[in-house]
Coordinates of C-alpha atoms in Angstrom, one line a residue:
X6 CA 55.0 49.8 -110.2
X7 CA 58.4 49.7 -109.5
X8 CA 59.6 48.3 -106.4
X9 CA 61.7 50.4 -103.7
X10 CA 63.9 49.1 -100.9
X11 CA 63.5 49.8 -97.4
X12 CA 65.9 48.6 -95.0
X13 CA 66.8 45.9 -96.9
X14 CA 63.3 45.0 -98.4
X15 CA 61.9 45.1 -101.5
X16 CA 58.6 46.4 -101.2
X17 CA 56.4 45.8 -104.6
X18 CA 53.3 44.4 -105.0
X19 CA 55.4 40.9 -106.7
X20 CA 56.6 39.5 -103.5
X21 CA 54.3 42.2 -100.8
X22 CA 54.2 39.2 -98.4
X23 CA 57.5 38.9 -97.9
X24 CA 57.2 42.6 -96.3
X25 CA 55.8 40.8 -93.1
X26 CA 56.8 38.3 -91.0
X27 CA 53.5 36.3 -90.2
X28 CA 53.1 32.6 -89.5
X29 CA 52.4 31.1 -92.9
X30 CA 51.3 28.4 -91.0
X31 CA 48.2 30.3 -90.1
X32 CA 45.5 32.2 -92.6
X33 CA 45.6 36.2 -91.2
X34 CA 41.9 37.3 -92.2
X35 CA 42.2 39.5 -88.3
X36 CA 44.7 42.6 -89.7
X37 CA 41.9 45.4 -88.2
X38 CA 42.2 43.2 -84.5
X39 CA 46.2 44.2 -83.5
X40 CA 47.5 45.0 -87.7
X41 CA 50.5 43.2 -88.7
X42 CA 54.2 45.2 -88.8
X43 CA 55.8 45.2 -92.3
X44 CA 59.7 44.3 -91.9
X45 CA 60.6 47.7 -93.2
X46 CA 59.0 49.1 -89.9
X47 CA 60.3 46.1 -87.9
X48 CA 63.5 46.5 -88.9
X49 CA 63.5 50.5 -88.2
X50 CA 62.1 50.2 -85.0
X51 CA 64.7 47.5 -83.9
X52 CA 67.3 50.2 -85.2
X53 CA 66.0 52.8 -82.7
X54 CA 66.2 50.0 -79.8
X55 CA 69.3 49.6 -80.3
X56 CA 70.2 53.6 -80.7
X57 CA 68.4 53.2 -77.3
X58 CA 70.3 50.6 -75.3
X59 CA 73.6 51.7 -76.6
X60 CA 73.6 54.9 -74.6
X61 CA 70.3 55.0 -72.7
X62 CA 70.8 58.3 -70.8
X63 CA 71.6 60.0 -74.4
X64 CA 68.9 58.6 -75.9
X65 CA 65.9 60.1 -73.8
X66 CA 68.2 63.4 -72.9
X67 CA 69.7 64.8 -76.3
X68 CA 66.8 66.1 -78.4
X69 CA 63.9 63.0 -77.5
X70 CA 61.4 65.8 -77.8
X71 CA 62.2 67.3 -80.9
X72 CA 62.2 63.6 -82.6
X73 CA 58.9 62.7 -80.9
X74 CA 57.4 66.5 -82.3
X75 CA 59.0 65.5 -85.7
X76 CA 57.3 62.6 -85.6
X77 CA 54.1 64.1 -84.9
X78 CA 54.1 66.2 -87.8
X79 CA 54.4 63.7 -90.4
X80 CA 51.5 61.6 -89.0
X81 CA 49.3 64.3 -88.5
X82 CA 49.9 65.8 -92.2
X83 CA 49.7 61.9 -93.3
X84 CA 46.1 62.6 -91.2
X85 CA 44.9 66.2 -91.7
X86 CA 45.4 67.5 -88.6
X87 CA 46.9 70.2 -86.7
X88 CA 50.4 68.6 -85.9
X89 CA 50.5 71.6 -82.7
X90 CA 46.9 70.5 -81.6
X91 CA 47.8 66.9 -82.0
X92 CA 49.8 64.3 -79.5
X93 CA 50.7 61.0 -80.0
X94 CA 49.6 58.4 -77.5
X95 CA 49.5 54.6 -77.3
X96 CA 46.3 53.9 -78.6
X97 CA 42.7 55.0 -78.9
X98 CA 41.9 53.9 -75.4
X99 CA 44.3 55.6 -73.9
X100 CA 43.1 58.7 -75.7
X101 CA 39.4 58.6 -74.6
X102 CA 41.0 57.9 -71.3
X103 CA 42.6 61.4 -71.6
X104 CA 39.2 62.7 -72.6
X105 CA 37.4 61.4 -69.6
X106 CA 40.0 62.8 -67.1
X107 CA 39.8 66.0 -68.3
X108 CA 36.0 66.5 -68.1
X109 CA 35.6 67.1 -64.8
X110 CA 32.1 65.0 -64.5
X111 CA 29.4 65.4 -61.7
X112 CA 26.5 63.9 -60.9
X113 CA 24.0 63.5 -63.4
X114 CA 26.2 64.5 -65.9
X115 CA 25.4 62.0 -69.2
X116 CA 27.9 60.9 -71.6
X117 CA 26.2 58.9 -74.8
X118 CA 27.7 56.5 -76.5
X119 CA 26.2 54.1 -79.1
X120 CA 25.6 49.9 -79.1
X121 CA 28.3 49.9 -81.9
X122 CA 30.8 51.0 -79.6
X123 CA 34.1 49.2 -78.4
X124 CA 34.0 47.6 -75.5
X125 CA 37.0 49.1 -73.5
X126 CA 35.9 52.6 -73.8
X127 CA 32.2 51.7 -72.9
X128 CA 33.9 50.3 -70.0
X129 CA 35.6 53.1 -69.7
X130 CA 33.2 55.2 -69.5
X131 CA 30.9 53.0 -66.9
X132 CA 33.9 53.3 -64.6
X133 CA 33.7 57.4 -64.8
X134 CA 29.9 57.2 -64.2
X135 CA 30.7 54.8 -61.2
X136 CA 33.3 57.2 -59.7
X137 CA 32.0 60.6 -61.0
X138 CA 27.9 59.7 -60.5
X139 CA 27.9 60.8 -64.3
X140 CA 25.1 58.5 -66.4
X141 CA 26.2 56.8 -69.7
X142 CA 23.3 56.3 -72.2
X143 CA 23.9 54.2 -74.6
X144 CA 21.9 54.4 -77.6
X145 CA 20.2 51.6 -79.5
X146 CA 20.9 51.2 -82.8
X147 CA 20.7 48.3 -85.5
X148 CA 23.6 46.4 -86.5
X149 CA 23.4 48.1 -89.9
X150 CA 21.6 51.7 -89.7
X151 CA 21.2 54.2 -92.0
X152 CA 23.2 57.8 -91.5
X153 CA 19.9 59.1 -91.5
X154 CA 19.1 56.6 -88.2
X155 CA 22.7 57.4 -86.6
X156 CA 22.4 61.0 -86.7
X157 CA 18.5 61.3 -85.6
X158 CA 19.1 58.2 -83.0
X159 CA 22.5 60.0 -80.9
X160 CA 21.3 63.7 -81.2
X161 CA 17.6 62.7 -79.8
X162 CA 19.9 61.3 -77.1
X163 CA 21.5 64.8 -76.3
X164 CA 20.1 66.5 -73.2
X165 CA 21.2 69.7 -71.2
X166 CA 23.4 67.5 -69.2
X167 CA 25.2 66.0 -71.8
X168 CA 28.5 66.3 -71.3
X169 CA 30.2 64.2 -73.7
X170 CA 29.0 62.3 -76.7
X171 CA 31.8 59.4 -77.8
X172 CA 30.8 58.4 -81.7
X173 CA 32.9 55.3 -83.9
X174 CA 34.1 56.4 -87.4
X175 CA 34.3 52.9 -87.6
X176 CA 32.6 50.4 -85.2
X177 CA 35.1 47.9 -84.2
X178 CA 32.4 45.3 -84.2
X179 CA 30.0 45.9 -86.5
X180 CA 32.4 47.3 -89.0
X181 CA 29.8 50.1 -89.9
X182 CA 31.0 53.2 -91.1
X183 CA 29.4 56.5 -89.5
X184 CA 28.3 59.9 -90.5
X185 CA 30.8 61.5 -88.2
X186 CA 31.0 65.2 -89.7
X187 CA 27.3 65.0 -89.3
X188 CA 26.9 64.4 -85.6
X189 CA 29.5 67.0 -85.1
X190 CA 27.9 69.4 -87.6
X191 CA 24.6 68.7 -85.6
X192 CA 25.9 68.9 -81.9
X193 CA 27.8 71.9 -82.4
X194 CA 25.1 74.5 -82.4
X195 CA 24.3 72.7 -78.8
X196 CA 27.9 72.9 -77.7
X197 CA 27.9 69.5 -77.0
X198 CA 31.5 68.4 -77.7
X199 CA 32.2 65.3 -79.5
X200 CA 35.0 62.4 -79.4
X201 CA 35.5 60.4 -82.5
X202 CA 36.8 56.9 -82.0
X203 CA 38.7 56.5 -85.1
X204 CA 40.6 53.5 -84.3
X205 CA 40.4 52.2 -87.8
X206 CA 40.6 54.8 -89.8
X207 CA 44.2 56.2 -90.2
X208 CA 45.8 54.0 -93.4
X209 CA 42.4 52.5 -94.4
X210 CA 40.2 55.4 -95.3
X211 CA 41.4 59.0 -96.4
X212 CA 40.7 61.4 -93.8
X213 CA 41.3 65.0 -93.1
X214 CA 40.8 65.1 -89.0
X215 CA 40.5 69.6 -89.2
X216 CA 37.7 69.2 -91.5
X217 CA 35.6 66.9 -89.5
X218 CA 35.2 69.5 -86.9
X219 CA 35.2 67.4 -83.7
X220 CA 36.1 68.4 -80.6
X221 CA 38.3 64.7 -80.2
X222 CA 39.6 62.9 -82.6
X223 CA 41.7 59.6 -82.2
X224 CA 43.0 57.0 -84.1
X225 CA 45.3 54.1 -84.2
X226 CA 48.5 53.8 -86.8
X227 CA 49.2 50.7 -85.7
X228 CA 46.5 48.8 -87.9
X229 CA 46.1 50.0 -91.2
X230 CA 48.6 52.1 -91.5
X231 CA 51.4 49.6 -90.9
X232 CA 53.1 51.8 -87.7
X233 CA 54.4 49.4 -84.7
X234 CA 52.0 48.8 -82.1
X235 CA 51.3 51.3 -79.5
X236 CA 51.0 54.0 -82.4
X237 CA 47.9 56.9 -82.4
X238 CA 47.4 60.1 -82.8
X239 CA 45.1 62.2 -80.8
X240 CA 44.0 65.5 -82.0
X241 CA 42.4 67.6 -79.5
X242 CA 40.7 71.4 -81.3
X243 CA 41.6 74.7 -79.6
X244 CA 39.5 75.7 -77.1
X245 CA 40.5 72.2 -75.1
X246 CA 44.2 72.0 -75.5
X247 CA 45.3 73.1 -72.0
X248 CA 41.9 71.9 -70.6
X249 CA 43.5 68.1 -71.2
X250 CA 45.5 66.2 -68.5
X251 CA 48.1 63.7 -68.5
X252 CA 47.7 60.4 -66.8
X253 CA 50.8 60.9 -65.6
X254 CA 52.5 64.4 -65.1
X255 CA 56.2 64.3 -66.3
X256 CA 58.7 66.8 -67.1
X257 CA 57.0 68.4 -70.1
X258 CA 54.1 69.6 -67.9
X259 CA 55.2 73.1 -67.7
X260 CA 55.4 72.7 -71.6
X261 CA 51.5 72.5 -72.1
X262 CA 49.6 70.6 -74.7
X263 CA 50.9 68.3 -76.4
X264 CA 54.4 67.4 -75.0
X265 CA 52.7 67.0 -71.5
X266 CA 50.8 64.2 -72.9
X267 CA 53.6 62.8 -74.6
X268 CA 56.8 63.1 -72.1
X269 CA 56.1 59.6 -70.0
X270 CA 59.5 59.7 -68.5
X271 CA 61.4 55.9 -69.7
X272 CA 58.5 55.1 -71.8
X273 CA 59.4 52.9 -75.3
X274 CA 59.4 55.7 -77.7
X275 CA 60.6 53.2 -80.3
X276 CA 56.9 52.3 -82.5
X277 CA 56.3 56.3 -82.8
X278 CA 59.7 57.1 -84.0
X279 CA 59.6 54.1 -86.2
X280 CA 55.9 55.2 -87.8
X281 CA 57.7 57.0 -90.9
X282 CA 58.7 54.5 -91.8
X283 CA 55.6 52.7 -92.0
X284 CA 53.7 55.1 -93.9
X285 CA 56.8 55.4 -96.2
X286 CA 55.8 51.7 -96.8
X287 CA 52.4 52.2 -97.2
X288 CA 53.0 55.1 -100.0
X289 CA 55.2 53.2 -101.4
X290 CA 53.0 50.4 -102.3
X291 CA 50.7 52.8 -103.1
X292 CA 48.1 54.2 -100.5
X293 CA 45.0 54.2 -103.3
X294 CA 46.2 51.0 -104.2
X295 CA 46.3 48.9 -101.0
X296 CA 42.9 50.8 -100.1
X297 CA 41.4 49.3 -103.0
X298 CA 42.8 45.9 -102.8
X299 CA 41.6 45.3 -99.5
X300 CA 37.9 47.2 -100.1
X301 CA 37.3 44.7 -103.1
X302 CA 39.0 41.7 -100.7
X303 CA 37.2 41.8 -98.3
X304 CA 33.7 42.3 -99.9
X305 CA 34.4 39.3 -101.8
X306 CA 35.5 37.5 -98.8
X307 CA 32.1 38.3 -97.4
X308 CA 30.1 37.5 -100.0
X309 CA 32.1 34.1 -100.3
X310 CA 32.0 32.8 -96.6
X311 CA 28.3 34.1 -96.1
X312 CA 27.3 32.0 -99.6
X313 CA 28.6 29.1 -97.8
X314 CA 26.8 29.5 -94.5
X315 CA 23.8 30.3 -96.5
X316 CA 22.9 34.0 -94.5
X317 CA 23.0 37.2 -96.0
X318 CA 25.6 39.9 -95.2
X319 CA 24.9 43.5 -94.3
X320 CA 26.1 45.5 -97.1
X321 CA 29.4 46.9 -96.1
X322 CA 30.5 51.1 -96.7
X323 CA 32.3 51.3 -100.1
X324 CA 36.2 51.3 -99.0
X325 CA 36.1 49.4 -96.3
X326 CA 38.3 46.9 -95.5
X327 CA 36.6 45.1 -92.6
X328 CA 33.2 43.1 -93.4
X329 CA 30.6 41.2 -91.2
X330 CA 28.8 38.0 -91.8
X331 CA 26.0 36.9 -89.2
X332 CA 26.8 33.6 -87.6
X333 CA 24.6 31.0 -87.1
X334 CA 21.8 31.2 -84.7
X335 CA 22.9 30.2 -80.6
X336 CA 26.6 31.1 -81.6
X337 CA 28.8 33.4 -80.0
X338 CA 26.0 34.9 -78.4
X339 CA 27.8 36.7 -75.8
X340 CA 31.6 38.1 -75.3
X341 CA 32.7 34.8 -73.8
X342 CA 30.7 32.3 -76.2
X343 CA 32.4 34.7 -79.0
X344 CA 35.9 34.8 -77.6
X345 CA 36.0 31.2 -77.3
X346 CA 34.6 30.6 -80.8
X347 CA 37.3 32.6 -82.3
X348 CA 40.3 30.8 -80.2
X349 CA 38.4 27.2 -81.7
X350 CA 38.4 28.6 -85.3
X351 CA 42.7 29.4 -85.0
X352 CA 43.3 26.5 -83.3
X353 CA 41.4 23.7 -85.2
X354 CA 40.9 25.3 -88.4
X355 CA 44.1 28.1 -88.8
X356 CA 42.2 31.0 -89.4
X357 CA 42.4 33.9 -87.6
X358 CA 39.3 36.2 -87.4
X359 CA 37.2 38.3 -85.1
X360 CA 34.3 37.3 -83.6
X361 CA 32.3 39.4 -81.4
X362 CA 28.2 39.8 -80.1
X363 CA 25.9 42.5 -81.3
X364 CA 22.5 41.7 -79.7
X365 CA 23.0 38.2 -78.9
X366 CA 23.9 37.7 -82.3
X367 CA 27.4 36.4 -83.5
X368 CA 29.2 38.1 -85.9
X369 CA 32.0 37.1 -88.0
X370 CA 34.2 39.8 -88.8
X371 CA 37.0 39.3 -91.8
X372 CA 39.7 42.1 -92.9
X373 CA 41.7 42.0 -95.9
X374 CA 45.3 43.3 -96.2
X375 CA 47.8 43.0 -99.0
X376 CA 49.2 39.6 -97.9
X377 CA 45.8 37.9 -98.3
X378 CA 44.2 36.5 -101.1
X379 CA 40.7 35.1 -102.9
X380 CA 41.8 31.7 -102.0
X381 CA 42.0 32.6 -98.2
X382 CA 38.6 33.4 -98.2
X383 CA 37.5 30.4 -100.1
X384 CA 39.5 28.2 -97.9
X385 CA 37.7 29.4 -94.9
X386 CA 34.0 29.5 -97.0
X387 CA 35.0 25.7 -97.5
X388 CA 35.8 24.8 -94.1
X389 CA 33.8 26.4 -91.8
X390 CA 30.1 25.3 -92.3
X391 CA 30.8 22.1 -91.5
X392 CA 33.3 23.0 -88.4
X393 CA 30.0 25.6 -87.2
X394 CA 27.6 22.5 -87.8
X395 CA 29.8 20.3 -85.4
X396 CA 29.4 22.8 -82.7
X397 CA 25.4 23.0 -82.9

């Protein structure tokens, strides 16, 4: 390809590492964790702060809405979805958040969630229940079901008091993909509305958010699709646009769905305004590219590192660019054991991964971006036996 220049860097596949600005000190096998900001984006975004600090009260008074809307519309076409049912939020947490609020739970009202799902919104939810006297059932799952398991497992677990059912299009920990448009095809009939945690999603995986037909849909640009951190968009379908509430009512309320949700008085604007750019990174490298050199990355990264420590890996959902391989047995068996084990493995080896619990088993979870390499992997299949041996 030939290479383009965005504010000031040339963006090819030659020299793609010198689009970010991490640690070279340190291997980065963690981008689906908190994503890594190319320069381009960096670089925008530090344009905007200073449009911002210049004249502050121009800045958030003369035509902020209209740029934020803007804004909206190129991310939710990026997306698939309906840029007027749509608002951009922080992050996925904050949009289940919004969901929650605006459900009005009672007692013994049930909200189901799965094993796979992330831990802030399961705990979330738990602190709804605890407020609202709503029940959350979680349902069980293994760390690698089938569709046909997902869908039969989560709508067996629909009752008449359902209220809410909160699936992953991605599970954060067990990097399994789900049969979204399936649960929601199968709820619907029920009228059972359904909120798709899609944190992964935008930038690694093609999606078309009006097809899937949920009720909730939300999704972080600030991973794999290169925006600056505190980037999502949360699309919400029609018949529960003015039904959603703001955490914090500003001066867009009278203005409905979505520059209610959006207008937070002084927030940082900044990383939503700067998301263009991002995705004018991303397409410039090449969307189908960079999806397929991370899906082949990281599934040879797994197979590598799990070679090494002698298990066998899960098989992973073509396109993917997040993998698993089981730990050793007695190793980050719980959230604390697995938190700790991933600050040891960046500290004494340089590596950072994920690490997280499914079942008192500890799972090693690897991502692979454009700034990695086969030799990352190897370097980390080399070392880390020996370091996990040490530990046992």
């Amino acid at each position: 390809m030939s290479g383009r220049v965005i504010e000031g860097v040339s963006v090819e596949w030659e020299n793609v590492r010198q689009c970010f600005s991490l640690d070279p000190a340190v291997v980065h096998l963690n981008h689906g964790s908190s994503g890594a900001v190319p320069v381009p984006a960096q670089r925008a975004q530090q344009r905007l702060r200073d449009e911002m600090e210049a004249d502050p009260p121009r800045f958030y008074a003369v035509g902020l809405v209209d740029r934020i809307a803007h804004t909206r519309r190129h991310l939710a076409g990026f997306l698939g979805a309906d840029p007027d049912g749509s608002a951009l939020v922080g992050n996925t947490t904050i949009g289940t958040a919004l969901v929650l609020g605006s459900l009005d739970a009672r007692t013994g009202d049930e909200i189901v969630t799965t094993e796979h799902g992330y831990g802030a919104v399961r705990l979330a939810v738990d602190a709804l229940c605890a407020r609202s006297g709503a029940v959350h059932r979680t349902v069980p799952l293994p760390p690698a079901p089938t569709d046909d398991e997902v869908v039969a497992a989560v709508t067996g677990a629909v009752t008449g008091r359902t209220r809410l059912v909160i699936i992953d299009q991605i599970a954060s920990p067990t990097a399994r993909l789900f049969p979204v448009a399936r649960i929601t095809s199968a709820l619907r009939p029920a009228g059972v509305p359904v909120l798709v945690d899609a944190a992964h999603v935008p930038g690694q995986l093609p999606v078309s958010v009006s097809e899937l037909g949920a009720d909730f849909w939300v999704g972080n640009l600030h991973k794999w699709a290169y925006a600056p951190r505190g980037t999502a968009l949360f699309a919400v379908a029609p018949a529960w646009r003015e039904r959603i509430r703001p955490l914090v009512v500003s001066w867009e309320q009278e203005s409905g769905f979505p520059a209610r949700v959006e207008s937070q008085g002084t927030l940082d604007y900044t990383p939503w305004l700067a998301a263009p750019t991002a995705l004018f990174t991303l397409r410039t490298l090449g969307v189908e590219a960079v999806r397929e050199h991370n899906a082949r990355l990281a599934e040879y990264g797994q197979r590598v590192v799990a070679a090494a420590l002698g298990v066998e890996p899960p098989a992973g959902a073509p396109g993917l660019a997040m993998r698993v391989v089981p730990l050793p047995s007695g190793l980050a068996t719980d959230l604390a054991s697995a938190s700790a084990l991933r600050r040891r493995i960046a500290d004494e080896l340089g590596f950072e991964v994920a690490v997280n619990p499914y079942r008192g088993q500890g799972l090693l979870r690897l991502s692979a971006q454009v700034y990695n390499q086969a030799s990352d992997y190897e370097r980390l299949a080399e070392r880390l036996p020996g370091f996990l041996a040490s530990l046992s």
